[in-house]
Coordinates of C-alpha atoms and ligand atoms in Angstrom, one line a residue:
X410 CA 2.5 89.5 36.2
X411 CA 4.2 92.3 37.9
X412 CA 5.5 95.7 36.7
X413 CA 9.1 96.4 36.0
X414 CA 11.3 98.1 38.3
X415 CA 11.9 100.9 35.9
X416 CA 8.1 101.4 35.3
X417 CA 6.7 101.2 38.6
X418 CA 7.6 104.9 40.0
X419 CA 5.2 106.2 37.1
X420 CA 2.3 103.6 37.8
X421 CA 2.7 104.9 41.3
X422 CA 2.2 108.6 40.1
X423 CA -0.2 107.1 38.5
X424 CA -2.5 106.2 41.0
X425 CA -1.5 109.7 43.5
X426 CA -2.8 111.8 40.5
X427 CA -6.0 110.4 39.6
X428 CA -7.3 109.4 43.1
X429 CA -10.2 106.6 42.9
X430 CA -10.3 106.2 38.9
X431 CA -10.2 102.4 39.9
X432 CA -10.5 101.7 36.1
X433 CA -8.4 103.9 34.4
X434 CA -5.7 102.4 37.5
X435 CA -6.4 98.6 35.8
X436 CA -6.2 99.4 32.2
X437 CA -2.8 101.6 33.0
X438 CA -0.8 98.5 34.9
X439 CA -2.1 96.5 32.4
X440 CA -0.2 97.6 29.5
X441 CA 2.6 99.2 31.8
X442 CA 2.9 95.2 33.3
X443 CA 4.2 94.4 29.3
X444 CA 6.5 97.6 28.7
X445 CA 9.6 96.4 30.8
X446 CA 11.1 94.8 28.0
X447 CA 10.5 97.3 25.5
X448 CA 12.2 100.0 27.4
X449 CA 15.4 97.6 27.4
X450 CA 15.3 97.8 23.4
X451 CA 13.8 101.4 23.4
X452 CA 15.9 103.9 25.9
X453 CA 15.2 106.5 24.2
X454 CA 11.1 106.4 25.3
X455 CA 12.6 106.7 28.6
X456 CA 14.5 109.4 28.1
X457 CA 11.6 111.3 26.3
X458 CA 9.2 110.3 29.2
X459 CA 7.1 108.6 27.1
X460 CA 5.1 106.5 29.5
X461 CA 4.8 109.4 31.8
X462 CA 3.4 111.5 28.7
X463 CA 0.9 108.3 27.5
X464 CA -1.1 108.2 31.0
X465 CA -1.9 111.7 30.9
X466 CA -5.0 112.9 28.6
X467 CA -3.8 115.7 26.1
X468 CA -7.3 117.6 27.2
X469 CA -10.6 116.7 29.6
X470 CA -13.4 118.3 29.0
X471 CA -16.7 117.8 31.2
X472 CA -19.9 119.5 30.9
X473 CA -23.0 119.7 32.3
X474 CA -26.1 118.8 30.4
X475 CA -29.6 120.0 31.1
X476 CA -32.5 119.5 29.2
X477 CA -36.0 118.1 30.0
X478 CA -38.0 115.6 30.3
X479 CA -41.6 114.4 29.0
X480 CA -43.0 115.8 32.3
X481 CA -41.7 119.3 31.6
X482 CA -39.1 118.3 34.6
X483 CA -35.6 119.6 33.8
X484 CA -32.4 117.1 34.3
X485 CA -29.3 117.4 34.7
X486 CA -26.2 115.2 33.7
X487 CA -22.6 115.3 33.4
X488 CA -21.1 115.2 30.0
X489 CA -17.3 113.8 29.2
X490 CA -14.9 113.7 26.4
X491 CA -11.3 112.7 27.2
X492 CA -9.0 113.7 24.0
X493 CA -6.2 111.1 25.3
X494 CA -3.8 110.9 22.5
X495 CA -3.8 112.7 19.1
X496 CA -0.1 111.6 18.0
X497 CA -1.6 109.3 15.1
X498 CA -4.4 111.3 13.8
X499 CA -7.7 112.9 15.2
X500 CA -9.0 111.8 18.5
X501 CA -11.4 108.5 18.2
X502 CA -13.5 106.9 19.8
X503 CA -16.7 106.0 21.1
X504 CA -19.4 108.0 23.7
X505 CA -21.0 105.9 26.2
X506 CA -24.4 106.8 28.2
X507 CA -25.0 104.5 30.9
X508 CA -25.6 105.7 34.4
X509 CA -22.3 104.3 35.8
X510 CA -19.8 106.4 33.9
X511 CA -17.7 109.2 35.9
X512 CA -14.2 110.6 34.4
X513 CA -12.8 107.1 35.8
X514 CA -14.4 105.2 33.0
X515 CA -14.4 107.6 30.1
X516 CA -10.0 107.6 31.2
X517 CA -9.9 103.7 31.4
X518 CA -11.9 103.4 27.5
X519 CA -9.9 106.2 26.4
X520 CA -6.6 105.1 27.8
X521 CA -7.4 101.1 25.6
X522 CA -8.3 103.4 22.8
X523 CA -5.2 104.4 22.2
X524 CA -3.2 101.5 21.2
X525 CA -6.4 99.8 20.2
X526 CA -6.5 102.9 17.4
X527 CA -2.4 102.0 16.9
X528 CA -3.0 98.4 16.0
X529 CA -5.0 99.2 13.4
X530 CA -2.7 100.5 11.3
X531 CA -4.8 103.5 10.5
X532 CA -4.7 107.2 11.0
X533 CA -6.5 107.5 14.2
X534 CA -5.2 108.7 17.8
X535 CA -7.4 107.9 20.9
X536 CA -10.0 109.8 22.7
X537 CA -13.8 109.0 24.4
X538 CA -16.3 110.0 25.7
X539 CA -19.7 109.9 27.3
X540 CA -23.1 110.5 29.8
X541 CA -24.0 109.2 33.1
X542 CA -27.1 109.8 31.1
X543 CA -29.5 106.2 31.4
X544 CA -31.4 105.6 28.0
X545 CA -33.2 103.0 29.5
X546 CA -36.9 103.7 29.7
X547 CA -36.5 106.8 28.2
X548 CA -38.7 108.1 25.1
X549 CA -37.2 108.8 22.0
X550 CA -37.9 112.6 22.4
X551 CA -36.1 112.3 26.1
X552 CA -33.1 110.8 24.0
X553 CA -33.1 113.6 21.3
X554 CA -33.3 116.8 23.5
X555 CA -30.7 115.0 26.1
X556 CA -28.2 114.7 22.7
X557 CA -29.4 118.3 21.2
X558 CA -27.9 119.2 24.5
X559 CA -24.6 117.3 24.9
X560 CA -23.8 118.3 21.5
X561 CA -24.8 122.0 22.2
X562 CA -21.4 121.9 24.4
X563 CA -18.6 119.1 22.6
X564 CA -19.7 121.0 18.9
X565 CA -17.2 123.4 19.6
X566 CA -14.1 120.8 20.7
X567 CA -15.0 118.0 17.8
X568 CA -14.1 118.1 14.0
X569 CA -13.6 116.0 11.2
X570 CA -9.1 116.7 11.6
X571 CA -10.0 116.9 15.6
X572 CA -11.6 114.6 16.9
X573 CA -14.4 112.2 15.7
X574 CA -16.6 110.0 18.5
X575 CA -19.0 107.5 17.0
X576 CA -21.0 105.2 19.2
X577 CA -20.8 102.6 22.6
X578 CA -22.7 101.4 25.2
X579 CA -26.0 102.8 25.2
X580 CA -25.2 104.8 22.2
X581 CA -26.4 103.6 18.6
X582 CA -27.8 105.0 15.2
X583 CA -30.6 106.5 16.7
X584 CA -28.2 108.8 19.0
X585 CA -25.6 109.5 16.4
X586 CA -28.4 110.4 14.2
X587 CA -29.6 112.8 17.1
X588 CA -25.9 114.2 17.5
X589 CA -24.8 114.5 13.9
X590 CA -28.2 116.6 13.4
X591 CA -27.6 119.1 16.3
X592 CA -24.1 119.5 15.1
X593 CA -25.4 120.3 11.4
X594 CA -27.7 122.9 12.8
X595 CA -25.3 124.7 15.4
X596 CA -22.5 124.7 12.7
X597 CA -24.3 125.2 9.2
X598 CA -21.8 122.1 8.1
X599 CA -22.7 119.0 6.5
X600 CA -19.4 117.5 7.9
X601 CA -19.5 113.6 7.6
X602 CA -16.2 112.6 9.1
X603 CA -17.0 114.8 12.6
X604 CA -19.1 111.4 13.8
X605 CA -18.9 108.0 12.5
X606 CA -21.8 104.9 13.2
X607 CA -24.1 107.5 10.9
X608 CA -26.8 105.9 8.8
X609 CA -26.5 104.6 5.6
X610 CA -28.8 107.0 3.9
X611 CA -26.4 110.0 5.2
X612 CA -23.0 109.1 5.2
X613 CA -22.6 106.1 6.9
X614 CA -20.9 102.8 5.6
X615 CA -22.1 99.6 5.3
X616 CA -20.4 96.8 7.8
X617 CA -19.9 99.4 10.7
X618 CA -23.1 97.8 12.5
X619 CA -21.8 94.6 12.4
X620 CA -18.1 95.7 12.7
X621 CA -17.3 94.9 16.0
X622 CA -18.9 92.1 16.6
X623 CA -17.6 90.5 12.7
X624 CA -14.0 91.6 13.5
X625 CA -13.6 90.0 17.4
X626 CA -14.9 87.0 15.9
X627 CA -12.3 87.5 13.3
X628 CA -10.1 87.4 15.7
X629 CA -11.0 84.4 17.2
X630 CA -11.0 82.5 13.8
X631 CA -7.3 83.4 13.4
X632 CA -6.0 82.7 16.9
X633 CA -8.0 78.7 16.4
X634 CA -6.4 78.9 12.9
X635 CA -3.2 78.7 14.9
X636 CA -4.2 76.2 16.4
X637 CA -5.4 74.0 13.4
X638 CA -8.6 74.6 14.9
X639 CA -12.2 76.9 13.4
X640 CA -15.2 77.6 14.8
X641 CA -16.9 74.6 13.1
X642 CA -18.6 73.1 15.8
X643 CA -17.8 75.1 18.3
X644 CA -20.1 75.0 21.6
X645 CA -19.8 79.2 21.9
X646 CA -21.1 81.7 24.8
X647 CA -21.7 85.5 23.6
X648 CA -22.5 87.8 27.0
X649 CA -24.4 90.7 26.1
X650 CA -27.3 91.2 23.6
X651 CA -26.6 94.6 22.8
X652 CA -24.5 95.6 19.3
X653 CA -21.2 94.2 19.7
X654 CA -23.3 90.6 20.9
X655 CA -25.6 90.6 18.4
X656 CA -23.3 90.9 15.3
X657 CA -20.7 88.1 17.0
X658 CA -23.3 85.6 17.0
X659 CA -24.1 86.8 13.9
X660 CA -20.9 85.8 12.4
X661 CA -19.9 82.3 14.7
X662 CA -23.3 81.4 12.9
X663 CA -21.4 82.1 9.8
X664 CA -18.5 80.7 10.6
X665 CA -20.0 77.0 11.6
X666 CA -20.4 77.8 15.5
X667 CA -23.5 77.6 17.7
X668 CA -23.8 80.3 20.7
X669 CA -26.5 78.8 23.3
X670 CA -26.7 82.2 25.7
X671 CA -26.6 85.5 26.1
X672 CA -27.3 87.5 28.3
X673 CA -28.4 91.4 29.5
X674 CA -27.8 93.0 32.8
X675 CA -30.8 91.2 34.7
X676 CA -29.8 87.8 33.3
X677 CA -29.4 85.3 30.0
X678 CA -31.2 83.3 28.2
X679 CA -30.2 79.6 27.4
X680 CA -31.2 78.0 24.0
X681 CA -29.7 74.6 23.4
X682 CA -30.4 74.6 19.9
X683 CA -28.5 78.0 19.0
X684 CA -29.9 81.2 20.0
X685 CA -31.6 82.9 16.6
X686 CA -30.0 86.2 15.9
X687 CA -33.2 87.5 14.2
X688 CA -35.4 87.3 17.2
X689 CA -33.1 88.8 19.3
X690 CA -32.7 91.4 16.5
X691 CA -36.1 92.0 16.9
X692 CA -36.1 92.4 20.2
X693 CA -33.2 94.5 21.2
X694 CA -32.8 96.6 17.9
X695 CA -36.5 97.5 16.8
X696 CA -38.6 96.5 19.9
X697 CA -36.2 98.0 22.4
X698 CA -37.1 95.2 25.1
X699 CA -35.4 93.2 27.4
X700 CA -33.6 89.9 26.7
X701 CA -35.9 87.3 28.8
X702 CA -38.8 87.6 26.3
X703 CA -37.0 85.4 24.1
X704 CA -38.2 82.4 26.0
X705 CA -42.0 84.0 25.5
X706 CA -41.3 82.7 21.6
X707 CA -39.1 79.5 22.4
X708 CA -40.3 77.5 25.0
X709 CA -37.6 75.0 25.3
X710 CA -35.4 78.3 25.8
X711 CA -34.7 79.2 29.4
X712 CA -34.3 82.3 30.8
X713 CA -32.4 82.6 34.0
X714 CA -32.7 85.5 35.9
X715 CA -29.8 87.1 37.9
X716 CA -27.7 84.8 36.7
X717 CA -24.1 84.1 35.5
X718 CA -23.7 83.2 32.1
X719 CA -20.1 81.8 32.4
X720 CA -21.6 78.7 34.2
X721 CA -23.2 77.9 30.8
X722 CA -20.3 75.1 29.2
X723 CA -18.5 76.2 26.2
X724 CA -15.7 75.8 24.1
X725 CA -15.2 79.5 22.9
X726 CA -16.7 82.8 25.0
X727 CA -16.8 85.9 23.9
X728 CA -17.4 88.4 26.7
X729 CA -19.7 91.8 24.7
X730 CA -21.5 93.3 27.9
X731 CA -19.7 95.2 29.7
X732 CA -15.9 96.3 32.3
X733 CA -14.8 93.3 34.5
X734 CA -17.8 91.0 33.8
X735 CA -15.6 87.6 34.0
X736 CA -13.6 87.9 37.3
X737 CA -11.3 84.9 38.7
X738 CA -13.7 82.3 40.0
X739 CA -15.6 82.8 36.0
X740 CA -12.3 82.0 34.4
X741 CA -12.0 78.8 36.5
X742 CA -15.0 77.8 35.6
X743 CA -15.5 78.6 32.1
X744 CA -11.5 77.1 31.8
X745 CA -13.1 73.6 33.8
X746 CA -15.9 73.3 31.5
X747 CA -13.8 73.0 28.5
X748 CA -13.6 76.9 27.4
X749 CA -10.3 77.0 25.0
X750 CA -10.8 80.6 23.3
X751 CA -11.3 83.9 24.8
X752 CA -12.7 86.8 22.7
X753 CA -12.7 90.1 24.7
X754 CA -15.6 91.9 22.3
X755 CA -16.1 94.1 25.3
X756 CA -13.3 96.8 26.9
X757 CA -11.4 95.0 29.7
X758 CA -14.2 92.3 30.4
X759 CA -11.9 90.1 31.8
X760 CA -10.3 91.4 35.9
X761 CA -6.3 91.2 36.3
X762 CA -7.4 87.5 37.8
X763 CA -9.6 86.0 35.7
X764 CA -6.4 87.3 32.8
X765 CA -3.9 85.4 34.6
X766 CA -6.3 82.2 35.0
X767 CA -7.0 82.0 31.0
X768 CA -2.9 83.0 30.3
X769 CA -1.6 80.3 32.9
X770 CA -4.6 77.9 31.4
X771 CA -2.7 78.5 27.6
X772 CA -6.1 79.3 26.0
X773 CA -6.2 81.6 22.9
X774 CA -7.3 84.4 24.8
X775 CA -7.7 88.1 22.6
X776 CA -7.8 90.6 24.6
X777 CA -10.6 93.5 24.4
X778 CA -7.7 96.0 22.2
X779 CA -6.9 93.7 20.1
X780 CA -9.8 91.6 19.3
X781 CA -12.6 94.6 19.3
X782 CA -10.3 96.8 17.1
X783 CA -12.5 96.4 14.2
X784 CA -15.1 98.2 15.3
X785 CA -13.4 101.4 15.1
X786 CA -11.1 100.4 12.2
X787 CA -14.7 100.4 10.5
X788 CA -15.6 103.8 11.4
X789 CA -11.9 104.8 9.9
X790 CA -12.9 102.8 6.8
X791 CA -16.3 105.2 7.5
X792 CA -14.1 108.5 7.5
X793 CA -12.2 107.6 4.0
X794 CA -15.3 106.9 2.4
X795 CA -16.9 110.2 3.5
X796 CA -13.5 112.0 2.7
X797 CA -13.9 111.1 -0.9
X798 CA -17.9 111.1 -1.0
X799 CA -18.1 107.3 -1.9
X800 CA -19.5 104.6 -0.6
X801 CA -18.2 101.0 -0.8
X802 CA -20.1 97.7 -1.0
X803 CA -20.5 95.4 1.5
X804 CA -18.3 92.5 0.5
X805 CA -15.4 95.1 -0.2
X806 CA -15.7 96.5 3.2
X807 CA -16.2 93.5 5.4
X808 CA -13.1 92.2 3.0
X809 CA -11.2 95.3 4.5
X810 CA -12.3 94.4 7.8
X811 CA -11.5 90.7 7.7
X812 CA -8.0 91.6 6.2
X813 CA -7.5 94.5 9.4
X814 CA -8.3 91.8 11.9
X815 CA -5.8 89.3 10.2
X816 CA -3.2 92.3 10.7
X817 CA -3.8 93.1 14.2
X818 CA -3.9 89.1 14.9
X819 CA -0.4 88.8 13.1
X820 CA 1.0 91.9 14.5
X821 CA 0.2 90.6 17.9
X822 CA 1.6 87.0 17.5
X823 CA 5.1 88.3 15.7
X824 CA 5.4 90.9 18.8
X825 CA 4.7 88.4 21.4
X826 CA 7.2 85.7 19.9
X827 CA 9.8 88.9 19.2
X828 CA 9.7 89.8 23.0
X829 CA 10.0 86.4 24.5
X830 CA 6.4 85.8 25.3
X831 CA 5.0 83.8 22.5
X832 CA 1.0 82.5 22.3
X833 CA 0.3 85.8 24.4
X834 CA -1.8 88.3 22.7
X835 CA -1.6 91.1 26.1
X836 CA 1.8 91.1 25.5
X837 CA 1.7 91.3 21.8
X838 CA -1.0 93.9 21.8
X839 CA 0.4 96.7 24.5
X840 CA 3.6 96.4 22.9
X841 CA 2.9 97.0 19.2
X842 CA 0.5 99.2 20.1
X843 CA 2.5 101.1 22.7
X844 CA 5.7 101.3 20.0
X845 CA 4.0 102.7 17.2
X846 CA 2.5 105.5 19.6
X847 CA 6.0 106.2 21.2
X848 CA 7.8 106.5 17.7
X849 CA 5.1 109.3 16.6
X850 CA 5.5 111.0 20.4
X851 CA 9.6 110.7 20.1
X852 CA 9.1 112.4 16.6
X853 CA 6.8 115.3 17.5
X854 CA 9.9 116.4 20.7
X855 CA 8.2 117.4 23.8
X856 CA 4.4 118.5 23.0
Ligands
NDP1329 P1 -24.9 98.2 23.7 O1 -25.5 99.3 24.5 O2 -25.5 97.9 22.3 O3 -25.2 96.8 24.5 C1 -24.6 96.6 25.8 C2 -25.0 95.2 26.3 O4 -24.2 94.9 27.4 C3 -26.5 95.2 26.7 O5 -27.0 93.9 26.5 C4 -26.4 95.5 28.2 O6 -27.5 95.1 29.0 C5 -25.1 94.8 28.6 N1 -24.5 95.6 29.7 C6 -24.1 96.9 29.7 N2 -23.7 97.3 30.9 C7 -23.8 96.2 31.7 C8 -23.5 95.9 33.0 N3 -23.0 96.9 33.8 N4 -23.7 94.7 33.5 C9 -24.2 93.7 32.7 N5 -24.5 93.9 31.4 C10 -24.3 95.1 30.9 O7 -23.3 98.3 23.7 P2 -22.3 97.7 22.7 O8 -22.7 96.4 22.3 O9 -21.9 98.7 21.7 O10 -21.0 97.6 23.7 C11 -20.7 96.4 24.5 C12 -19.2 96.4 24.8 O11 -18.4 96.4 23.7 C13 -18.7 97.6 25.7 O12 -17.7 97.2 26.6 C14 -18.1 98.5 24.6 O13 -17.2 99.4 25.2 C15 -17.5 97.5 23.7 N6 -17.2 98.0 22.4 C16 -18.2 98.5 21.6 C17 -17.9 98.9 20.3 C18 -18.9 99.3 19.3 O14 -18.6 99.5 18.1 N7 -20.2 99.5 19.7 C19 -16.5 98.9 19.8 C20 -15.5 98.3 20.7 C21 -15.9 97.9 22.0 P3 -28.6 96.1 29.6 O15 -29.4 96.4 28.4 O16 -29.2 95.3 30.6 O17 -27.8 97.3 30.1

């Protein structure tokens, strides 16, 4: 794939005015690689600078964050939120503390989040944020006075019509919870819809857990459906053990499929006869622990260590861990063992390589914006629910997630067959996703 003449001055500028954001420079030619075509059929997005205007973040803000530790030692970190694109509704999306995040990452997430937000046909524009903070090994009072203090500083640039960050790597209930209460005290405001991922006892709705991980498996389901194929069966690989892994499992279990490994940053675990979801519940959600003492419960289980979980033989993987964690020669292999649908549950999983192995393969391949959209189409579904102080069951909300994901599968297929590229979901996805932004942009004139 290669970037149209017309579009390749502004990746270029691109890349001279964010020097070594090696991410954010992936995720950009990414969707600038599909908008060729639409500028044919759209001249006026050129002649409003649209693209030019998308790459650069409405607003940056980074802060530093001190607080201190059980040893009375005091730290120091380096807080981000990048308000990207506000054009369809309040800035959204997640905050991620994990040590490898600089501005690079928090543009490259915020950047996807964009037209993710767009494909969901909801209200949302794109923003995200984060900590080079490291959870890991930390105590729970570590955690709270680290997000008393991040909050202490992004209180004053988030709001329920502003902007509204819920939760990502490294970030879950027990954060948010942290967050929402510092931002309680320092404003005297019981505002719901300034954070979504919030517990279910204070504001927080039902299915958002298990959104992500429900709605990329979703995703799948429709793109076999296609195919006159399901996940009955199905032989299935889930990287990750973390939220968005646990809850896709979760639902190929549902849906008839077995998923035999997953996986955390040291290495996955292997379990022939279907990995079960409440032990590794158990484990990551309420023990906190690491993935390999599965295999101290199942002893036919194996746990490899430092290994590569795309080796394991599949027929559908769903990448959940982390940036760039299946490059060229995993795509080979996962496409030689029999893989024949991609699931990106994870932002941009899959390198510009291992994309072009799965597209020239035909697989059904969903990329991250597409297929992990329900996520934060639940914490919209979250925000309406706290706007009119109800709550919705379970069934009705998963029903509204189920029927998002069949939306953004649709809306993806018709775009890709409507611009010449049919069965390819990158295409379909920048494109819808790009228009509907542009439309708002061209409406608002030059802001
Ligand atoms: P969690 O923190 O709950 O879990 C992350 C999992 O991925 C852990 O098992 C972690 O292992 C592993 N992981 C993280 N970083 C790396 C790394 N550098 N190398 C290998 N493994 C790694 O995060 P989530 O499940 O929420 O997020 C997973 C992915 O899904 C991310 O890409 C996120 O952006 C994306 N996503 C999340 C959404 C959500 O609603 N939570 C919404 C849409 C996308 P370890 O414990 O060893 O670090």
């Amino acid at each position: 794939m290669g970037i149209d003449e017309k579009v390749e001055p502004i990746y270029k500028e691109v890349l001279d005015r964010n020097p070594g954001e090696v991410e954010f420079h992936q995720a950009v030619r990414e969707v600038l690689e599909s908008l060729g075509p639409v500028l044919v059929k759209h001249p006026e997005f050129a002649d409003h600078k649209i693209i030019e205007r998308i790459c650069e973040p409405e607003r940056q803000i980074i802060f530093r964050v001190p607080w201190v530790d059980d040893k009375g030692n005091v730290q120091i970190n380096r807080g981000f939120r990048v308000e990207f694109n506000s054009a369809l509704g309040p800035y959204k999306g997640g905050m991620r503390f994990h040590p490898s995040v600089y501005l690079g990452i928090i543009k490259f997430l915020g950047f996807e989040q964009i037209f993710k937000n767009a494909l969901t046909g909801l209200p949302i524009g794109g923003g995200k944020g984060g900590s080079d903070f490291d959870p890991k090994g930390k105590s729970d009072a570590e955690v709270m006075r680290f997000c008393q203090s991040f909050m202490t500083e992004l209180y004053r640039h988030i709001g329920e019509h502003t902007d509204v960050p819920a939760g990502d790597i490294g970030v879950g209930g027990r954060e948010i919870g942290y967050l929402f209460g510092q931002y309680k005290r320092i404003t005297n405001r019981w505002e719901a819809g300034v954070l979504t991922g919030k517990g279910l006892d204070w504001g927080g709705s039902l299915v958002r857990t298990e959104a992500t991980g429900y709605g990329a498996t979703f995703f799948v389901d429709e793109m076999l459906k296609v195919r006159n194929d399901s996940f009955e069966g199905k032989t299935c690989v889930v990287s990750g053990s973390g939220n968005v892994s646990i809850y896709t499992m979760e639902k190929i279990a549902q849906l008839g499929g077995k998923t035999v490994a997953c996986s955390d940053s040291n290495g996955y675990i292997y379990d022939e006869k279907g990995i079960d979801i409440e032990l590794v519940k158990q484990i990551k959600e309420i023990e906190r622990r690491r993935i390999k003492v599965y295999a101290n419960t199942y002893k036919h289980a194996k746990y490899i260590s430092g290994g590569n979980i795309w080796e394991v033989p599949c027929q559908v993987a769903m990448p959940s861990a982390t940036q760039n964690e299946i490059n060229g020669k995993d795509a080979k292999e996962l496409v030689k063992n029999g893989c024949i649908a991609v699931g990106e549950g994870a932002n941009m999983p899959t390198t510009p390589e291992g994309v072009k192995v799965f597209l020239d393969a035909n697989i059904a391949y969903g990329p991250g914006k597409a297929a992990n959209a329900g996520g934060v189409a639940t914490s919209a579904l979250e925000m309406q629910q706290n706007a009119c102080r109800d709550s919705w069951t379970f069934d009705y909300t998963e029903k509204r997630l189920q029927d998002i994901m069949r939306n953004i599968h649709s809306t993806c297929y018709e775009t890709a067959e409507e611009y010449g590229a049919p069965g390819n979901y990158v295409t379909g996805a920048n494109v819808a996703g790009f228009i509907k932004v542009a439309n708002a942009m061209v409406a608002f004139g030059v802001i």
